[in-house]
Amino acid sequence: MIRFTITILTFAAASVTATASTAPDTLKTVENPTEVTIVTGGSRSLSLTVKSDSSRYDFLAENTPEKSEPTIDISFPFIDNVRKQHTKGRRTKWRSFAMRGIYAGASMPSDAVPGLRTGWELGISQLSGVELLSPSRRTSLTAGVGYFYRRQKVGNGSHLSDNGHGRIAITPAPEGTHSHSSSISSFGLQLPVMLKQQLIGPTGMAVGVVGLWNTYTTASTKWTDADGTTCKRKMKGLHQRAFTVDALLIFNFGSEIGWYARYSPMHLFHHSTGPEYSLWSTGVNIGF
């Protein structure tokens, strides 16, 4: 005797969709069915009709997929900054990254003419770059490209003057004037090459050289005459060096926050075209 066993239709629906998760149960046992008809309603429903000599049975099964809670994927640029990894075996050899090393601090002149004061600087050391890691992954060498901005102030009874041909100098302020304010601003790309070493836990240090491509430099001066008239002057077309080199040291006290010290031994301007000075800079660095 032929016996046909009908089970819950989620078993049949599981062949259509993969979201069924419960085991089927027997609903009815029909002996010697004369006709069996199965109709699918897409990927979520299934109907079954079974006829015997004396009875007819109709079944319908529907599957509703489980809903998952929506998630938001947030990437912080200075924490989750690894973009691609290249491995050999189980060791990461080198990887690319983006947005690492935002910094801001004070820039203090050394061996400069009187009148040059402390300024400030900010930038991103590496907008993008690559990192070569040692087998232990505690030592690495990085190289990248970023940008910088520096503004050096002039005061203490002095101001900036020019000869009309892009040559500027720090000179005593004219008599009878007051409220003097002058500054030298430079902007450009930087190319850091850094050797990094992890120390204890999340702390570490990095030391290296930074090439500065000084793409744009301007100077401005402002003063007030004896009659109260405010005068402003902006000087462009200056004779800055196209390329200078800095030395950079970074200590990080956590996974991302740290302190940096930078020394700029090369003068910004060519000889006799502007103030000749070196700089010491220090401040906060985010993104090791």
Short mmCIF file of C-alpha atoms in Angstrom, two decimals:
data_model
loop_
_atom_site.label_atom_id
_atom_site.label_comp_id
_atom_site.label_asym_id
_atom_site.label_seq_id
_atom_site.Cartn_x
_atom_site.Cartn_y
_atom_site.Cartn_z
CA MET A 1 0.00 0.00 0.00
CA ILE A 2 1.25 3.43 -0.92
CA ARG A 3 1.11 5.94 1.89
CA PHE A 4 1.60 9.70 1.28
CA THR A 5 2.55 11.78 4.32
CA ILE A 6 1.85 15.51 4.26
CA THR A 7 4.02 17.63 6.50
CA ILE A 8 3.81 21.29 7.41
CA LEU A 9 4.41 23.32 4.34
CA THR A 10 7.32 25.27 5.77
CA PHE A 11 9.38 22.21 4.90
CA ALA A 12 8.42 22.69 1.26
CA ALA A 13 8.83 26.43 1.59
CA ALA A 14 12.37 25.89 2.80
CA SER A 15 13.23 24.65 -0.65
CA VAL A 16 12.10 28.01 -2.01
CA THR A 17 13.46 30.36 0.67
CA ALA A 18 16.25 29.84 3.16
CA THR A 19 14.71 31.72 6.06
CA ALA A 20 12.66 28.86 7.62
CA SER A 21 14.12 27.91 11.00
CA THR A 22 11.63 25.44 12.64
CA ALA A 23 11.35 21.69 12.07
CA PRO A 24 8.22 20.48 10.20
CA ASP A 25 5.35 18.61 11.90
CA THR A 26 2.94 16.02 10.39
CA LEU A 27 -0.50 17.49 9.75
CA LYS A 28 -2.35 14.68 8.01
CA THR A 29 -1.72 11.23 6.65
CA VAL A 30 -3.53 10.46 3.40
CA GLU A 31 -3.50 6.95 2.08
CA ASN A 32 -3.55 6.33 -1.66
CA PRO A 33 -3.98 9.96 -2.83
CA THR A 34 -5.41 10.24 -6.31
CA GLU A 35 -4.07 13.74 -7.05
CA VAL A 36 -1.41 16.06 -5.50
CA THR A 37 -1.08 19.67 -6.69
CA ILE A 38 1.66 22.06 -5.43
CA VAL A 39 1.50 25.75 -6.34
CA THR A 40 4.19 28.29 -5.32
CA GLY A 41 3.35 31.93 -4.77
CA GLY A 42 6.78 33.41 -5.33
CA SER A 43 9.47 32.90 -2.70
CA ARG A 44 7.26 33.33 0.39
CA SER A 45 4.13 31.12 -0.04
CA LEU A 46 3.25 27.60 -1.04
CA SER A 47 -0.19 25.92 -1.49
CA LEU A 48 -0.81 22.18 -1.55
CA THR A 49 -3.98 20.33 -2.65
CA VAL A 50 -4.34 16.59 -1.98
CA LYS A 51 -7.30 14.52 -3.25
CA SER A 52 -8.25 10.97 -2.35
CA ASP A 53 -11.26 8.87 -3.26
CA SER A 54 -13.39 10.37 -0.50
CA SER A 55 -11.69 13.61 0.64
CA ARG A 56 -9.87 16.73 -0.45
CA TYR A 57 -7.34 18.61 1.65
CA ASP A 58 -6.08 22.15 1.00
CA PHE A 59 -3.03 23.54 2.78
CA LEU A 60 -1.37 26.95 2.63
CA ALA A 61 2.02 27.89 4.08
CA GLU A 62 3.47 31.40 4.17
CA ASN A 63 6.94 32.43 5.23
CA THR A 64 7.71 35.88 6.64
CA PRO A 65 11.45 36.63 6.79
CA GLU A 66 12.81 37.78 10.09
CA LYS A 67 13.48 41.49 10.35
CA SER A 68 16.88 42.67 11.54
CA GLU A 69 17.52 45.89 13.41
CA PRO A 70 19.17 48.58 11.25
CA THR A 71 22.82 49.27 12.02
CA ILE A 72 24.92 52.37 11.39
CA ASP A 73 28.52 51.91 10.34
CA ILE A 74 30.57 54.86 11.62
CA SER A 75 34.24 55.20 10.72
CA PHE A 76 36.36 57.71 12.63
CA PRO A 77 39.12 58.98 10.33
CA PHE A 78 41.90 59.07 12.93
CA ILE A 79 41.02 55.75 14.62
CA ASP A 80 39.78 53.43 11.88
CA ASN A 81 42.12 54.71 9.21
CA VAL A 82 43.48 51.50 7.62
CA ARG A 83 42.19 51.21 4.08
CA LYS A 84 43.94 48.17 2.57
CA GLN A 85 46.18 45.40 3.84
CA HIS A 86 48.63 43.25 1.89
CA THR A 87 49.68 40.06 3.62
CA LYS A 88 52.13 37.26 3.12
CA GLY A 89 51.12 34.21 5.08
CA ARG A 90 49.69 35.43 8.36
CA ARG A 91 51.89 38.49 8.68
CA THR A 92 50.82 41.94 7.53
CA LYS A 93 53.69 43.38 5.52
CA TRP A 94 52.35 46.77 4.45
CA ARG A 95 49.08 48.65 4.35
CA SER A 96 47.67 51.91 3.08
CA PHE A 97 45.85 54.46 5.23
CA ALA A 98 44.21 57.88 5.11
CA MET A 99 43.82 60.91 7.39
CA ARG A 100 46.51 60.27 9.97
CA GLY A 101 48.25 62.89 12.10
CA ILE A 102 46.30 66.10 12.53
CA TYR A 103 48.28 68.57 14.62
CA ALA A 104 48.22 72.11 15.98
CA GLY A 105 50.79 73.99 18.02
CA ALA A 106 53.00 77.00 18.61
CA SER A 107 55.99 77.90 16.44
CA MET A 108 58.84 79.72 18.18
CA PRO A 109 61.65 81.44 16.22
CA SER A 110 65.31 80.95 16.96
CA ASP A 111 68.41 82.84 15.71
CA ALA A 112 66.06 85.47 14.30
CA VAL A 113 66.18 89.21 14.01
CA PRO A 114 64.44 91.21 16.77
CA GLY A 115 60.73 91.67 16.31
CA LEU A 116 59.80 88.13 15.25
CA ARG A 117 57.36 86.61 17.74
CA THR A 118 55.80 83.22 18.49
CA GLY A 119 53.30 82.11 15.86
CA TRP A 120 51.16 79.04 15.30
CA GLU A 121 50.79 76.15 12.87
CA LEU A 122 48.35 73.39 11.97
CA GLY A 123 47.89 70.71 9.35
CA ILE A 124 47.46 67.05 8.54
CA SER A 125 50.74 65.17 8.34
CA GLN A 126 49.40 62.41 6.11
CA LEU A 127 46.23 62.74 4.07
CA SER A 128 47.18 59.36 2.63
CA GLY A 129 50.18 57.09 2.88
CA VAL A 130 51.60 53.61 3.19
CA GLU A 131 53.03 51.79 6.20
CA LEU A 132 55.60 48.97 6.16
CA LEU A 133 55.37 46.79 9.27
CA SER A 134 57.93 44.53 10.92
CA PRO A 135 56.98 40.87 11.64
CA SER A 136 56.21 41.84 15.26
CA ARG A 137 54.10 44.79 14.05
CA ARG A 138 55.61 46.95 16.83
CA THR A 139 57.99 48.74 14.47
CA SER A 140 56.94 50.33 11.19
CA LEU A 141 58.07 52.79 8.55
CA THR A 142 55.50 55.21 7.10
CA ALA A 143 55.55 57.60 4.17
CA GLY A 144 52.74 59.86 3.04
CA VAL A 145 51.60 63.25 1.84
CA GLY A 146 49.76 65.98 3.76
CA TYR A 147 49.49 69.74 4.04
CA PHE A 148 50.57 72.45 6.49
CA TYR A 149 49.89 76.07 7.36
CA ARG A 150 52.16 78.35 9.39
CA ARG A 151 51.72 81.92 10.53
CA GLN A 152 54.63 83.76 12.13
CA LYS A 153 53.93 87.05 13.88
CA VAL A 154 55.99 90.25 13.98
CA GLY A 155 55.65 92.88 16.70
CA ASN A 156 57.43 94.47 19.68
CA GLY A 157 57.77 97.82 17.96
CA SER A 158 58.63 96.30 14.56
CA HIS A 159 56.70 95.63 11.39
CA LEU A 160 57.21 94.14 7.92
CA SER A 161 58.20 96.33 5.00
CA ASP A 162 59.03 95.54 1.38
CA ASN A 163 60.85 97.11 -1.52
CA GLY A 164 58.16 96.37 -4.07
CA HIS A 165 59.99 93.41 -5.67
CA GLY A 166 59.02 90.61 -3.30
CA ARG A 167 61.82 91.34 -0.81
CA ILE A 168 60.62 91.88 2.74
CA ALA A 169 62.38 92.84 5.97
CA ILE A 170 61.59 93.42 9.62
CA THR A 171 62.16 97.10 10.36
CA PRO A 172 61.35 99.46 13.23
CA ALA A 173 57.85 100.86 13.04
CA PRO A 174 57.61 104.45 11.79
CA GLU A 175 57.44 107.13 14.48
CA GLY A 176 54.01 108.39 15.36
CA THR A 177 52.28 105.09 14.47
CA HIS A 178 50.85 102.49 16.83
CA SER A 179 48.86 99.20 16.94
CA HIS A 180 51.30 97.41 14.70
CA SER A 181 50.47 93.88 13.56
CA SER A 182 52.45 91.95 10.95
CA SER A 183 52.68 88.28 10.01
CA ILE A 184 54.21 85.87 7.52
CA SER A 185 51.92 83.05 6.31
CA SER A 186 53.06 79.97 4.42
CA PHE A 187 51.08 77.06 3.03
CA GLY A 188 52.08 73.92 1.18
CA LEU A 189 52.41 70.16 1.01
CA GLN A 190 54.45 68.03 3.39
CA LEU A 191 56.03 64.64 2.79
CA PRO A 192 56.83 62.89 6.10
CA VAL A 193 58.93 59.73 6.36
CA MET A 194 58.63 58.37 9.91
CA LEU A 195 60.02 55.42 11.85
CA LYS A 196 57.50 54.32 14.49
CA GLN A 197 58.06 52.17 17.55
CA GLN A 198 55.43 50.91 19.99
CA LEU A 199 56.71 51.09 23.57
CA ILE A 200 54.61 49.94 26.54
CA GLY A 201 50.95 49.19 25.91
CA PRO A 202 49.38 51.84 23.66
CA THR A 203 52.27 54.30 24.07
CA GLY A 204 54.80 54.79 21.33
CA MET A 205 57.09 57.20 19.56
CA ALA A 206 57.96 58.20 16.02
CA VAL A 207 60.95 60.04 14.62
CA GLY A 208 61.72 61.13 11.09
CA VAL A 209 62.11 63.90 8.54
CA VAL A 210 59.44 65.97 6.82
CA GLY A 211 59.94 67.55 3.43
CA LEU A 212 57.98 70.79 2.99
CA TRP A 213 56.95 72.00 -0.43
CA ASN A 214 56.30 75.70 0.20
CA THR A 215 53.75 76.42 -2.50
CA TYR A 216 52.39 79.78 -1.30
CA THR A 217 53.79 82.46 1.05
CA THR A 218 52.43 85.90 1.80
CA ALA A 219 53.11 88.68 4.30
CA SER A 220 50.82 91.33 5.71
CA THR A 221 51.23 94.36 7.91
CA LYS A 222 48.79 96.65 9.67
CA TRP A 223 49.24 99.84 11.68
CA THR A 224 47.41 102.98 12.81
CA ASP A 225 48.66 106.48 11.97
CA ALA A 226 48.81 109.33 14.44
CA ASP A 227 45.51 110.70 13.10
CA GLY A 228 43.76 107.34 13.77
CA THR A 229 43.77 106.05 10.19
CA THR A 230 44.23 102.28 9.93
CA CYS A 231 46.57 101.17 7.15
CA LYS A 232 46.87 97.66 5.75
CA ARG A 233 49.25 96.16 3.25
CA LYS A 234 49.57 92.65 1.83
CA MET A 235 52.77 91.49 0.15
CA LYS A 236 52.79 88.67 -2.43
CA GLY A 237 55.28 87.25 -4.90
CA LEU A 238 57.82 86.58 -2.14
CA HIS A 239 61.03 84.65 -2.65
CA GLN A 240 60.46 81.63 -0.42
CA ARG A 241 62.46 78.45 -0.83
CA ALA A 242 60.54 75.87 -2.84
CA PHE A 243 61.62 72.97 -0.62
CA THR A 244 62.76 72.79 3.01
CA VAL A 245 63.23 69.92 5.47
CA ASP A 246 62.10 69.58 9.11
CA ALA A 247 62.94 67.05 11.83
CA LEU A 248 59.93 65.63 13.70
CA LEU A 249 59.50 63.73 16.97
CA ILE A 250 56.14 62.40 18.22
CA PHE A 251 55.19 60.73 21.51
CA ASN A 252 51.72 59.25 21.80
CA PHE A 253 50.29 58.65 25.28
CA GLY A 254 47.28 56.60 24.14
CA SER A 255 46.14 54.98 20.97
CA GLU A 256 45.62 58.34 19.22
CA ILE A 257 46.52 61.42 21.34
CA GLY A 258 50.12 62.56 21.53
CA TRP A 259 52.65 65.41 21.70
CA TYR A 260 55.04 66.49 18.96
CA ALA A 261 58.19 68.56 18.63
CA ARG A 262 59.44 69.84 15.28
CA TYR A 263 62.65 71.63 14.34
CA SER A 264 62.90 73.66 11.13
CA PRO A 265 66.59 74.49 10.59
CA MET A 266 66.27 75.75 7.00
CA HIS A 267 65.32 79.39 6.46
CA LEU A 268 62.04 79.98 4.65
CA PHE A 269 63.38 82.76 2.41
CA HIS A 270 66.36 82.86 0.10
CA HIS A 271 69.34 84.88 1.32
CA SER A 272 68.66 88.63 1.47
CA THR A 273 65.02 88.26 0.31
CA GLY A 274 63.38 87.98 3.72
CA PRO A 275 63.94 87.47 7.46
CA GLU A 276 66.29 84.59 8.16
CA TYR A 277 65.13 82.44 11.05
CA SER A 278 64.75 78.86 12.22
CA LEU A 279 61.75 77.49 14.10
CA TRP A 280 60.96 75.21 17.01
CA SER A 281 57.37 73.96 17.05
CA THR A 282 55.45 71.97 19.62
CA GLY A 283 51.84 71.03 20.19
CA VAL A 284 49.20 68.29 20.14
CA ASN A 285 49.11 65.48 17.60
CA ILE A 286 46.01 63.33 16.95
CA GLY A 287 46.35 60.06 15.07
CA PHE A 288 49.65 58.27 15.57
#
